[in-house]
C-alpha cells in the first residue's frame, strides 16, 4: 500500500507482508545497504536503517509484528503474523538481533508486552515490565482487559562477575531533580567498564491506555508520553491519523507553519536543557544561571504563543487548534533578542577550557557503532550521520521552509554532541524566523485546521523530535484508537548508552547522560 | 573572569513573588475556573466535554470542576465559555484533595481548617529554611523541568531559604510527581521513610493528584495519594514553577491559601 504523496503532507511508507519464516531474512536484507542516504543521479539510494519492531495483539491471540526500516524519502514496513499457537512458546519468531544488533531492546520489550519470545536472541531479559510469572502480558491491541501488575525486580537477572568487580545501583531515586531510572554500574572502583539501564520503574502502561480513545483524546495522551517533547509526539500521532484519513495534503499551510514553529521552539528548549545540565555538571555556576534563564525565556515565549509552556494543545488532527496568539513580529523580536544573548553565552562557554576539557573525548560513540546500532538524533549526527527527518522524510512545513545546512560531527564524544546541538539551535532560530515570516504573510484568521473524519486503517507518523526520530504506529478501528505504539528516540538511544563508557570514569557519568539528552518517560512507556 | 561580568550583564532577573505578585501569568493558563451559574440545569451536558472526567455536578446540580483531574486542555473553556474560564493565577495549591474542587464547597471548611492546623503544627520548625527532595513516580518528564526551573535566576528559591538536597536523610519536604507507577511505589515509600520528622509531602501535578490523562492503567495507581500521605496538592499539567513554589510555601506555612476559589 502506498499513500499518495502530496506537496505538504508526510511522505510515504510501503508495507511488505511476508510469512513468519521469511520475516527475519527480509528485515536483514532490507537493512543490508548501509544507512539511508540521499540518492545520486541514478535514483534513490537503497540504504536502510532498522527503526524499530512493533507488535499488535489481535483478538484471536495472534500477534502482528512490524519491522520499520527507515530509508531516504520513505519508510518500509515488513509485516508478518505470528499465529496464536506459537505465541507464548519458546520460539515465537526468529530473532533479528543476531544480524541487526539495534533490535535487541525491541525484542526484549515485545517479550515483556506480548509474552512473545524470539528464537536465537542471546538473552531476553525483562526490560519495561519484569512480570511476575503468574501475571499475563499486557498484549496492547487486544480487547481482553488487563489486570493490575506490579513490576518485580526479582524477575531481573543479577549478573556480576570478575575479581573485585562490584555493582553500584545508581537510582531509581538519584541525587537531583531527575526522572526515575536505575543504572547498574559495574565497576572495580573508578573506571566504568559496564553500565546497564533499568527503566521499568516508570512504566505506565500507556499503550493500553490509548486503546478505545478517540483521536482527539489520543493527542492529549500522546503529548504526555514524553512531556518534554509534547509537540513532536502530537505531530507524529496526528500525522498518522491524517495519513490514515488520506487528509495529509489538506492541512492548511498556516497550520503547517505553526506546527513547525512550535516544534523548533521545543527543539531549542530541549537542547538548552542539555546545555544547562552540562553547565551544572561542570560546576559552571554563571553558565548554569544564564542558560537556565534562556531556557525559561523559551518556555515563556511558547506560553505567550499558545497558552502552554510545553506547547500542549497546539497540534490537533487536521491542523492546529489556533494560530499564534502573539503577533509574528513580536515573536520575531523576542527570538532575535534571545539569539543575541545565547550566541554570546555559547561562545563564552565553548571557549572556557575548564568546561571543554570535561567534554572532549568523553562518552565516545564511534561512527561504526552509531551506524551498526542505528543511533538517532544528535547522538547520531555527532557520530558521522547526516540523517534528519526534516530533510530525509519532510513533514509539517519542512517542505515549504528549508532546514539550513548543518555542520555535523564525527568524533562522537560529548563535545561533538553539544556542538551539534548548538548548530541545531541556530538552525531552529532560522526556521522559527522563516515560519513567522510565512505566518505574517497569511491571514491571522486562518484557516487553522482541515475538517477531518477519523477513518479506519493503519498508519505511520513521524517527527524529528529534539531527541531524534520519533515514530508512531496507529491503528484505528470503528473510529477509535485500537493500537497506538509510540517509539521515542530515547528508547532507541538508551540502548546505546552502555556503549559510550569505554574508559570513562564516574565523574564523566553526568556529562555522558546529559549529552544523550534522553527522557525516561519515553523509554518506559 | 569573563563569567563575572557575564553574570552581571542583565541585572536582577528574579521575580518579586511571593512578596509581590509577579506580572507573569496573564498569558498562561493557571487553572480552569467555574463561572457563577445562571441555572442549575446548565451543567448537565458539560460533563461530556472533559476527557478526564474532571467536570461533575454538586448536590444542587451546579457544575463543579476537580482541578486535581483537570489537564488544562481547555476544551470546556472553548465549548462553554459561559460556564468555564481560565484563571491566570498560579496560586492553585490546596492542603486537601477535596480543596482542589471548584467552586469551593462550604462543607469543606471544617476539614480544611483541620488539615491546615495539623500541617501548621508539624512545619513550625521549617519556616526559616526547608530542604527539598524530589522523587518521580511515573511523570511524563515535564514536571521535572518545572521543578528544576525553581533554581533558575527567575525563580531562584534559594532567596526564600528553599534548598534542594540529594539525600532524603537531609530532606524536610518531599516533592512527588507522576501518576504513581507501580514500579515506583516501593522506592517512594523507602524515600519517605528515610526522611526525618517532621516531614511534609507535596504532590506536584494533576498526574500526581489523580493520574490525569494517564490513569487508569494496569501499571499506575491513579496518583500518588495511595503511596504516601500527601499534605499539599498542586494541580497542573504540568504546574508552572510559580504553582510549585506556591505549593512549597503553603506546605511550610509561609503563605496563606488563596480563598474563594471558583
XYZ file of C-alpha atoms in Angstrom:
787
model
C 0.000 0.000 0.000
C 1.384 3.353 -0.977
C -0.093 6.531 0.412
C -0.208 9.160 -2.311
C 2.423 11.815 -1.857
C 1.341 15.401 -1.514
C 3.364 18.554 -1.526
C 2.944 19.291 2.161
C 1.842 16.091 3.839
C 4.125 13.416 5.212
C 5.687 11.187 2.574
C 5.057 7.543 2.133
C 5.512 4.179 3.624
C 5.448 0.799 1.926
C 4.128 -2.251 3.653
C 5.528 -5.638 2.687
C 3.700 -8.655 4.137
C 5.787 -11.826 4.435
C 5.276 -15.263 6.013
C 6.725 -15.666 9.516
C 9.704 -17.746 8.369
C 10.697 -15.044 5.854
C 10.399 -12.173 8.356
C 13.904 -12.034 9.782
C 15.530 -12.615 6.389
C 13.503 -9.816 4.790
C 14.413 -7.338 7.512
C 18.096 -8.245 7.343
C 18.080 -7.851 3.562
C 16.252 -4.524 3.920
C 18.917 -3.058 6.185
C 21.894 -4.509 4.328
C 22.536 -1.472 2.130
C 24.033 0.668 4.897
C 22.487 3.771 6.432
C 19.940 5.748 4.440
C 21.367 8.473 2.249
C 20.112 10.808 -0.455
C 20.081 9.167 -3.889
C 22.571 10.096 -6.547
C 21.938 10.740 -10.211
C 20.795 7.149 -10.729
C 17.842 7.454 -8.386
C 17.131 6.922 -4.738
C 19.735 5.077 -2.740
C 18.621 1.840 -1.133
C 20.266 2.254 2.267
C 18.038 1.328 5.165
C 18.249 1.676 8.932
C 16.415 -0.626 11.309
C 13.987 1.739 13.052
C 12.048 -0.498 15.375
C 9.954 -3.586 15.907
C 6.271 -3.065 16.668
C 3.792 -5.638 17.933
C -0.007 -5.559 17.875
C -2.112 -8.194 19.594
C -5.255 -9.329 17.843
C -8.452 -10.577 19.428
C -7.747 -14.173 18.296
C -4.472 -14.294 20.236
C -2.132 -13.839 17.299
C 0.396 -11.013 17.180
C 1.153 -8.834 14.164
C 4.855 -7.952 14.041
C 6.001 -4.960 12.055
C 9.641 -4.042 11.488
C 10.195 -0.464 10.359
C 13.100 0.273 8.020
C 13.897 3.946 7.593
C 15.003 4.970 4.120
C 15.624 8.240 2.383
C 12.190 9.559 1.441
C 10.132 6.689 2.782
C 9.564 4.115 5.487
C 9.473 0.418 4.642
C 7.443 -1.801 6.910
C 7.918 -5.564 6.914
C 4.873 -7.256 8.390
C 4.138 -10.773 9.498
C 1.554 -12.502 11.658
C 2.691 -14.768 14.495
C -0.166 -17.242 14.986
C -1.735 -17.672 18.408
C -0.490 -21.259 18.591
C 3.154 -20.212 18.903
C 2.734 -17.006 20.981
C 3.889 -17.817 24.499
C 6.154 -20.633 23.350
C 9.941 -20.550 23.345
C 10.214 -19.713 19.676
C 7.546 -17.294 18.526
C 9.598 -15.862 15.695
C 13.172 -15.833 14.518
C 15.208 -13.225 16.381
C 16.527 -10.244 14.418
C 19.164 -9.382 16.987
C 21.999 -11.667 15.772
C 22.069 -9.847 12.426
C 20.533 -6.495 13.480
C 22.033 -5.504 16.853
C 19.728 -2.499 17.129
C 16.777 -4.874 17.565
C 17.901 -6.238 20.942
C 15.833 -3.926 23.151
C 12.788 -4.168 20.912
C 12.745 -7.945 21.219
C 13.039 -7.692 24.989
C 10.177 -5.192 25.035
C 7.997 -7.439 22.892
C 8.708 -10.369 25.218
C 7.511 -8.222 28.158
C 4.457 -6.809 26.452
C 3.233 -9.846 24.490
C 4.891 -12.858 26.071
C 6.319 -13.481 22.618
C 9.860 -14.847 22.669
C 12.357 -14.634 19.820
C 14.318 -17.687 18.834
C 18.053 -17.056 18.725
C 18.209 -13.921 20.911
C 21.083 -14.376 23.318
C 19.304 -13.199 26.438
C 15.756 -11.909 26.578
C 15.897 -10.135 29.943
C 12.822 -8.195 31.037
C 13.082 -4.505 30.158
C 9.987 -2.335 30.549
C 7.934 -4.728 32.667
C 9.564 -7.515 34.695
C 6.374 -9.528 35.131
C 5.811 -11.977 37.941
C 5.341 -15.314 36.207
C 1.656 -15.524 37.103
C 0.869 -12.128 35.532
C -0.411 -12.128 31.972
C 1.345 -9.835 29.487
C -0.496 -6.575 28.656
C -0.801 -7.520 24.956
C -1.586 -3.997 23.674
C -4.136 -4.113 20.868
C -6.018 -6.998 22.471
C -9.548 -6.286 23.711
C -9.041 -8.505 26.789
C -8.900 -6.293 29.917
C -5.537 -6.111 31.645
C -5.291 -6.677 35.384
C -3.053 -4.527 37.542
C 0.529 -5.770 37.661
C 3.428 -4.708 39.837
C 6.854 -4.995 38.231
C 9.083 -7.219 40.314
C 12.831 -6.765 40.430
C 13.201 -10.436 41.343
C 12.499 -11.307 37.696
C 15.533 -9.399 36.508
C 18.814 -11.227 36.232
C 21.661 -10.359 38.556
C 24.963 -10.983 36.871
C 28.174 -9.639 38.250
C 31.456 -11.453 37.778
C 35.171 -10.817 37.886
C 37.627 -10.166 40.671
C 36.974 -7.038 42.704
C 34.049 -6.025 40.483
C 31.027 -4.802 42.302
C 27.755 -3.243 41.196
C 26.551 0.168 42.255
C 22.819 0.544 41.775
C 22.521 4.215 40.847
C 18.843 5.088 41.128
C 15.893 4.959 40.703
C 15.908 7.867 43.183
C 19.017 9.809 42.234
C 20.722 12.909 43.501
C 18.985 15.836 41.875
C 15.767 16.506 40.054
C 15.765 13.640 37.576
C 13.330 11.204 36.104
C 13.409 7.813 37.775
C 15.764 5.319 36.185
C 18.272 2.935 37.612
C 21.762 2.497 36.234
C 23.655 -0.539 37.372
C 27.271 0.494 37.273
C 29.595 -2.478 37.322
C 32.975 -1.266 38.408
C 36.254 -2.273 40.003
C 36.410 1.146 41.684
C 36.938 4.098 39.411
C 36.508 3.008 35.801
C 33.138 2.153 34.416
C 33.587 -0.958 32.318
C 29.888 -1.607 32.058
C 26.563 0.082 32.689
C 23.095 -1.332 32.408
C 19.917 0.738 32.477
C 16.758 -0.403 34.217
C 13.750 1.570 33.106
C 10.751 -0.379 34.356
C 10.117 1.807 37.424
C 8.374 4.404 35.331
C 6.367 2.020 33.145
C 2.872 3.494 32.979
C 1.144 1.094 30.576
C 0.360 3.906 28.144
C -0.034 1.644 25.118
C -3.099 0.042 26.691
C -4.372 3.451 27.796
C -4.537 4.624 24.177
C -6.952 1.828 23.310
C -10.522 2.934 22.777
C -9.782 6.674 22.931
C -10.965 8.965 20.168
C -8.270 10.550 18.017
C -8.938 13.876 19.722
C -8.323 12.419 23.203
C -5.422 10.388 21.831
C -3.483 13.594 21.122
C -3.775 14.596 24.773
C -2.255 11.295 25.823
C 0.421 11.415 23.098
C 1.512 14.792 24.483
C 2.117 13.091 27.832
C 4.097 10.104 26.592
C 7.261 12.186 26.683
C 6.277 15.502 28.210
C 9.387 17.435 27.178
C 8.713 16.592 23.514
C 4.931 17.096 23.563
C 4.794 18.857 20.219
C 6.792 16.181 18.396
C 4.596 13.439 19.850
C 1.370 15.249 18.990
C 2.737 15.878 15.494
C 3.727 12.282 14.799
C 0.440 10.991 16.190
C -1.709 13.455 14.237
C 0.208 12.841 11.029
C -0.558 9.141 11.347
C -4.272 9.908 11.864
C -4.208 12.298 8.897
C -2.434 9.771 6.689
C -4.999 7.097 7.530
C -7.795 9.509 6.603
C -5.897 10.462 3.390
C -6.030 14.028 4.658
C -2.307 14.662 4.924
C -2.359 17.061 1.997
C -5.322 19.012 3.349
C -3.673 20.568 6.395
C -3.674 24.343 5.748
C -0.225 25.920 5.169
C -0.706 28.269 8.130
C -1.200 25.239 10.365
C 1.915 23.574 8.946
C 3.960 26.692 9.719
C 2.540 26.871 13.250
C 3.395 23.208 13.787
C 6.973 23.752 12.662
C 7.284 26.914 14.741
C 6.337 25.053 17.911
C 8.442 22.020 17.023
C 11.511 24.253 16.591
C 10.899 26.095 19.859
C 10.654 22.701 21.528
C 13.992 21.729 19.995
C 15.630 24.921 21.290
C 14.220 24.308 24.789
C 15.404 20.691 24.893
C 18.874 21.472 23.556
C 19.157 24.293 26.093
C 18.130 21.859 28.826
C 21.052 19.687 27.793
C 23.384 22.707 27.960
C 22.038 23.553 31.435
C 22.762 20.030 32.646
C 26.285 20.177 31.244
C 26.961 23.523 32.919
C 25.608 22.157 36.190
C 27.731 19.008 35.976
C 30.840 21.085 35.285
C 30.105 23.439 38.168
C 29.867 26.449 35.860
C 27.536 28.441 38.073
C 27.144 31.505 35.881
C 26.719 29.459 32.720
C 24.131 27.380 34.545
C 22.218 30.519 35.540
C 22.479 32.074 32.085
C 21.403 29.005 30.132
C 18.579 28.163 32.518
C 17.363 31.742 32.131
C 17.448 31.378 28.346
C 15.516 28.127 28.625
C 12.918 29.865 30.797
C 12.589 32.573 28.152
C 11.838 29.951 25.511
C 9.166 28.316 27.688
C 7.611 31.713 28.365
C 7.595 32.586 24.695
C 5.820 29.308 23.970
C 3.246 30.152 26.648
C 2.657 33.538 25.050
C 2.211 31.904 21.651
C -0.248 29.211 22.723
C -1.035 29.437 26.457
C 1.094 26.452 27.433
C 4.771 26.347 28.344
C 5.217 22.984 26.618
C 3.085 23.732 23.561
C 0.387 21.283 24.547
C -2.954 21.651 22.876
C -1.482 23.223 19.731
C -1.417 20.264 17.345
C -4.769 18.613 16.618
C -5.743 16.138 13.878
C -6.201 18.174 10.712
C -4.121 21.170 11.750
C -3.636 23.292 14.834
C -6.151 24.465 17.440
C -5.397 28.129 16.782
C -2.823 30.384 15.219
C -0.115 32.011 17.348
C -1.642 34.293 19.966
C 1.355 36.600 19.689
C 1.843 38.787 16.622
C 4.589 37.254 14.422
C 6.593 40.475 14.531
C 6.630 40.457 18.359
C 7.658 36.837 18.482
C 10.451 37.524 15.997
C 11.727 40.427 18.062
C 11.819 38.277 21.172
C 13.581 35.441 19.410
C 16.133 37.838 17.945
C 16.972 39.246 21.384
C 17.256 35.747 22.814
C 19.528 34.620 19.992
C 21.925 37.512 20.545
C 22.247 36.703 24.268
C 22.503 32.995 23.619
C 25.187 33.270 20.948
C 27.345 35.377 23.168
C 26.957 32.994 26.133
C 27.523 29.934 23.958
C 30.710 31.456 22.520
C 31.994 32.132 26.013
C 31.106 28.673 27.328
C 32.566 26.837 24.345
C 35.735 28.883 24.838
C 36.018 28.020 28.530
C 38.736 25.390 28.694
C 37.729 24.010 32.097
C 34.351 23.211 30.550
C 35.567 21.855 27.212
C 38.080 19.589 28.942
C 35.258 17.710 30.616
C 33.501 17.056 27.319
C 36.307 16.299 24.906
C 36.841 12.587 24.463
C 34.104 11.766 26.950
C 31.490 9.122 26.180
C 32.568 8.300 22.642
C 30.113 6.578 20.326
C 32.163 5.712 17.281
C 30.731 6.162 13.817
C 30.811 2.379 13.351
C 28.775 1.722 16.487
C 26.330 4.517 15.641
C 25.769 3.127 12.155
C 25.533 -0.501 13.257
C 23.063 0.254 16.002
C 21.095 2.865 14.085
C 21.681 5.748 16.504
C 19.202 8.617 16.279
C 19.122 12.381 16.579
C 22.017 14.493 17.851
C 23.743 11.338 19.117
C 23.913 10.017 15.544
C 24.742 13.371 13.992
C 27.736 13.711 16.309
C 28.937 10.316 15.062
C 29.008 10.754 11.319
C 25.336 10.565 10.363
C 23.632 13.243 8.276
C 20.160 11.892 8.847
C 17.475 14.335 9.921
C 13.843 13.526 9.174
C 13.149 17.143 8.405
C 15.264 16.627 5.292
C 15.012 12.887 4.775
C 11.272 12.464 5.186
C 9.885 16.009 5.391
C 6.676 16.674 7.300
C 4.851 19.739 8.682
C 6.226 22.842 6.956
C 9.672 21.426 6.157
C 8.624 21.110 2.531
C 7.974 24.864 2.497
C 10.796 26.188 4.664
C 14.233 24.656 4.216
C 16.298 23.390 7.088
C 19.630 25.225 6.849
C 22.826 23.303 6.116
C 24.261 21.998 9.356
C 27.832 21.106 10.080
C 27.635 17.758 11.812
C 30.460 15.952 13.600
C 32.147 12.587 13.517
C 34.177 12.384 16.721
C 31.151 11.064 18.662
C 32.125 12.451 22.069
C 30.063 14.600 24.418
C 31.675 17.710 22.926
C 30.602 16.740 19.426
C 27.049 16.159 20.625
C 26.963 19.612 22.218
C 28.398 21.269 19.109
C 25.718 19.540 17.041
C 23.054 20.748 19.462
C 24.299 24.323 19.246
C 24.344 24.117 15.461
C 20.768 22.865 15.549
C 19.714 25.644 17.912
C 20.899 28.254 15.382
C 19.121 26.331 12.651
C 15.949 26.319 14.709
C 16.134 30.080 15.198
C 16.391 30.442 11.432
C 13.408 28.119 10.915
C 11.338 29.978 13.515
C 12.098 33.203 11.665
C 11.021 31.704 8.352
C 7.867 30.214 9.884
C 6.948 33.531 11.488
C 7.588 35.348 8.205
C 5.281 32.912 6.478
C 2.651 33.363 9.158
C 2.901 37.140 8.926
C 2.091 36.941 5.216
C -1.024 34.929 5.902
C -4.334 35.934 7.382
C -4.380 35.787 11.161
C -7.884 34.315 10.907
C -6.774 31.008 9.491
C -7.937 28.545 8.341
C -6.044 26.603 11.003
C -7.415 23.095 10.541
C -8.991 20.985 7.842
C -12.168 19.171 8.821
C -11.149 15.604 9.444
C -13.200 12.450 9.812
C -11.236 9.688 11.504
C -11.261 6.686 9.192
C -10.296 3.108 9.962
C -6.917 1.757 8.963
C -3.277 1.516 9.933
C -0.867 4.377 9.576
C 2.548 5.724 10.495
C 3.564 9.154 11.608
C 6.967 10.583 12.396
C 8.769 13.659 13.517
C 12.337 14.648 14.242
C 11.940 15.220 17.977
C 14.767 17.007 19.817
C 15.930 13.535 20.910
C 15.801 12.131 17.363
C 13.470 10.149 15.140
C 10.049 9.629 16.707
C 7.751 7.004 15.175
C 4.069 6.364 15.785
C 2.192 3.269 14.690
C -1.550 3.949 14.839
C -4.389 1.522 14.146
C -7.935 2.877 14.037
C -10.972 0.621 14.262
C -14.618 1.734 14.329
C -13.483 5.358 14.548
C -11.457 4.860 17.746
C -7.866 4.001 18.503
C -7.242 0.275 18.552
C -3.481 0.232 18.877
C -1.013 3.072 19.310
C 2.684 2.435 19.702
C 4.920 5.457 20.192
C 8.583 4.721 19.620
C 10.589 7.519 21.119
C 14.179 8.188 20.109
C 15.040 7.965 23.798
C 14.167 4.262 23.783
C 16.437 3.517 20.853
C 19.308 5.722 22.027
C 19.256 4.499 25.630
C 20.122 1.049 24.320
C 23.355 2.605 23.011
C 24.119 4.327 26.290
C 26.306 1.497 27.670
C 28.447 1.693 24.504
C 29.584 5.174 25.487
C 31.536 4.057 28.557
C 34.841 2.956 27.048
C 37.454 4.056 29.570
C 35.364 6.735 31.257
C 35.211 7.199 34.999
C 32.483 8.060 37.491
C 32.764 11.809 37.205
C 32.097 11.560 33.475
C 28.739 9.930 34.042
C 26.738 13.143 34.390
C 28.230 14.525 31.159
C 27.558 11.398 29.168
C 23.993 11.229 30.421
C 23.338 14.912 29.742
C 24.887 14.696 26.284
C 22.490 11.896 25.337
C 19.618 14.166 26.361
C 17.065 11.389 26.835
C 13.694 11.320 28.523
C 12.974 8.171 30.510
C 9.212 8.680 30.238
C 9.519 7.977 26.524
C 11.594 4.856 27.160
C 9.453 3.159 29.796
C 6.126 3.628 28.018
C 36.983 36.109 34.674
C 34.670 36.967 31.769
C 31.991 34.991 33.578
C 31.920 37.510 36.426
C 30.854 40.350 34.147
C 28.568 37.995 32.275
C 26.737 37.218 35.476
C 26.097 40.926 35.992
C 25.123 41.737 32.437
C 21.341 41.604 32.726
C 20.923 42.847 36.273
C 18.417 41.226 38.595
C 16.121 38.823 36.786
C 14.451 37.425 39.863
C 10.723 37.553 40.376
C 9.352 39.536 43.349
C 6.961 36.652 44.124
C 5.788 35.923 46.827
C 6.479 39.366 48.337
C 4.603 40.983 45.465
C 2.601 39.309 42.729
C 4.555 38.582 39.557
C 3.105 40.064 36.404
C 3.783 36.868 34.507
C 0.858 34.564 34.066
C -1.643 36.666 32.176
C -0.867 34.752 29.003
C -0.751 31.378 30.645
C -3.408 29.015 31.918
C -3.103 28.706 35.679
C -6.295 26.744 36.171
C -9.832 26.407 34.903
C -12.448 28.182 36.963
C -16.215 27.777 37.007
C -18.264 30.896 36.395
C -21.226 31.709 38.615
C -24.089 29.841 37.086
C -27.396 31.147 35.959
C -29.390 27.931 36.056
C -28.619 24.600 37.659
C -29.628 22.716 34.513
C -26.785 24.378 32.591
C -24.206 21.845 33.644
C -25.742 18.538 32.713
C -24.201 18.434 29.248
C -20.908 19.946 30.420
C -19.673 16.615 31.839
C -19.228 15.199 28.352
C -16.714 17.897 27.453
C -13.972 16.644 29.725
C -11.550 13.907 28.605
C -10.504 13.139 32.190
C -13.854 13.328 33.978
C -12.943 16.459 35.941
C -16.348 18.064 35.437
C -19.208 16.946 37.663
C -22.250 18.237 39.475
C -22.694 19.045 43.138
C -25.726 18.089 45.199
C -27.601 21.148 43.991
C -26.955 20.314 40.343
C -24.385 23.081 39.867
C -21.252 22.499 37.818
C -18.102 21.651 39.753
C -14.635 21.050 38.379
C -11.951 18.950 40.034
C -8.656 20.656 39.293
C -6.945 17.512 40.528
C -8.231 15.772 37.408
C -8.080 18.724 35.001
C -5.230 18.631 32.483
C -5.932 22.174 31.239
C -6.718 21.078 27.698
C -9.162 23.966 27.503
C -11.858 22.017 25.713
C -14.549 23.085 28.199
C -13.476 26.724 28.033
C -13.700 26.678 24.243
C -17.083 24.934 24.151
C -18.827 26.596 27.101
C -17.277 29.999 27.791
C -20.486 30.788 29.684
C -19.562 28.166 32.303
C -15.764 27.932 32.285
C -12.848 30.298 32.023
C -9.087 30.325 32.567
C -7.861 31.742 35.837
C -4.350 33.102 35.274
C -3.363 32.993 38.950
C -0.706 30.359 39.627
C -1.770 30.059 43.284
C -3.688 26.819 42.892
C -2.274 24.541 45.605
C -4.515 23.191 48.364
C -3.852 21.306 51.614
C -6.647 18.827 50.920
C -7.522 16.829 47.856
C -11.151 17.954 48.135
C -9.931 21.546 48.193
C -8.981 21.216 44.519
C -12.642 21.092 43.571
C -14.010 24.451 42.430
C -16.129 26.326 43.280
C -15.145 25.690 46.874
C -17.804 23.846 48.820
C -18.681 25.322 52.212
C -18.692 21.964 53.969
C -15.001 21.591 53.168
C -14.093 24.393 55.512
C -14.014 22.176 58.609
C -11.785 19.582 57.002
C -9.565 22.281 55.543
C -9.107 24.010 58.868
C -8.187 20.705 60.468
C -5.667 19.842 57.758
C -4.192 23.304 57.996
C -3.848 23.178 61.759
C -2.194 19.759 61.638
C 0.220 20.900 58.957
C 0.953 24.140 60.816
C 1.934 22.160 63.901
C 4.372 19.990 62.029
C 6.099 22.607 59.924
C 6.778 25.168 62.626
C 10.445 24.220 62.615
C 10.760 24.536 58.836
C 9.753 28.153 58.305
C 13.217 29.633 58.109
C 14.659 27.094 55.768
C 13.402 23.949 54.142
C 15.331 21.229 52.352
C 13.558 19.611 49.463
C 13.934 16.201 47.863
C 12.146 15.303 44.627
C 11.026 11.840 43.526
C 9.497 10.991 40.181
C 6.740 8.392 40.470
C 5.902 8.000 36.810
C 5.776 11.548 35.446
C 5.915 12.488 31.777
C 9.178 14.385 32.335
C 7.767 17.917 32.158
C 7.207 18.233 35.920
C 10.946 17.685 36.406
C 11.678 20.632 34.137
C 9.324 22.878 36.063
C 10.728 21.791 39.425
C 14.295 22.287 38.206
C 13.254 25.728 36.922
C 12.823 26.827 40.554
C 16.623 27.030 40.684
C 16.984 29.332 37.691
C 17.602 33.039 38.303
C 13.969 33.945 37.629
C 12.503 31.932 40.494
C 15.718 31.476 42.489
C 14.188 29.741 45.506
C 17.440 29.936 47.458
C 16.438 33.520 48.311
C 13.475 32.042 50.220
C 15.552 29.531 52.156
C 14.455 26.633 49.953
C 17.243 24.243 49.048
C 17.293 21.000 47.117
C 19.123 18.156 48.741
C 20.475 14.926 47.335
C 19.650 12.668 50.247
C 16.225 12.066 51.752
C 18.023 11.899 55.104
C 18.551 15.656 54.881
C 15.136 16.468 53.462
C 12.169 18.075 55.192
C 9.900 18.224 52.213
C 9.234 15.636 49.521
C 8.020 16.673 46.086
C 6.412 13.776 44.231
C 5.466 13.961 40.567
C 3.840 11.410 38.306
C 0.809 9.200 38.054
C 2.014 6.728 40.692
C 3.614 3.997 38.591
C 3.543 0.626 40.311
C 7.302 0.258 39.899
C 7.951 3.406 41.938
C 5.641 2.536 44.853
C 8.491 0.845 46.735
C 11.178 3.485 46.120
C 8.753 6.314 47.033
C 7.878 4.600 50.283
C 11.562 3.991 51.071
C 12.411 7.619 50.355
C 9.590 8.838 52.581
C 10.605 6.569 55.423
C 14.235 7.694 55.162
C 13.223 11.291 55.873
C 13.483 12.605 59.430
C 10.446 14.048 61.211
C 8.846 16.492 60.738
C 8.281 15.740 57.063
C 5.920 17.207 54.524
C 4.809 15.792 51.186
C 3.760 17.885 48.195
C 2.134 16.144 45.216
C 3.185 18.007 42.072
C 0.847 17.961 39.111
C -2.504 16.641 38.029
C -0.908 13.272 37.301
C 0.172 13.051 40.939
C -3.273 14.075 42.152
C -5.367 11.697 40.094
C -3.393 10.141 37.265
C -4.832 12.762 34.897
C -4.887 11.581 31.315
C -2.535 8.694 32.068
C -4.616 6.657 34.515
C -6.331 4.290 34.732
C -3.859 1.693 33.520
C -2.604 -1.623 34.815
C 0.664 -0.022 35.878
C -0.410 3.219 37.607
C -2.177 3.918 40.881
C -4.239 6.956 39.891
C -1.873 9.419 41.511
C 0.484 9.268 44.464
C -2.130 9.638 47.216
C -2.061 5.897 47.912
C 1.729 5.728 48.169
C 2.405 8.200 50.995
C 0.315 10.686 52.980
C 0.150 13.916 50.964
C -0.016 17.299 52.709
C -0.350 19.698 49.786
C -1.694 19.144 46.275
C -0.551 21.230 43.314
C -2.692 20.728 40.200
C -1.500 21.467 36.663
C -0.268 19.519 33.695
C 2.484 20.359 34.430
C 2.077 23.049 37.117
C 4.102 26.178 36.407
C 7.135 26.874 38.638
C 5.088 29.560 40.417
C 2.401 26.987 41.239
C 5.000 24.562 42.597
C 6.565 27.376 44.619
C 3.133 28.275 45.952
C 2.667 24.632 46.977
C 6.002 24.557 48.823
C 5.344 27.877 50.592
C 1.857 26.722 51.532
C 3.250 23.486 52.917
C 5.680 25.263 55.205
C 3.151 27.907 56.211
C 4.894 30.868 54.595
C 1.952 31.963 52.508
C -1.768 31.985 53.138
C -4.046 29.905 50.996
C -5.935 31.679 48.266
C -9.529 31.963 49.335
C -12.713 31.986 47.343
C -11.554 29.749 44.512
C -14.156 29.383 41.839
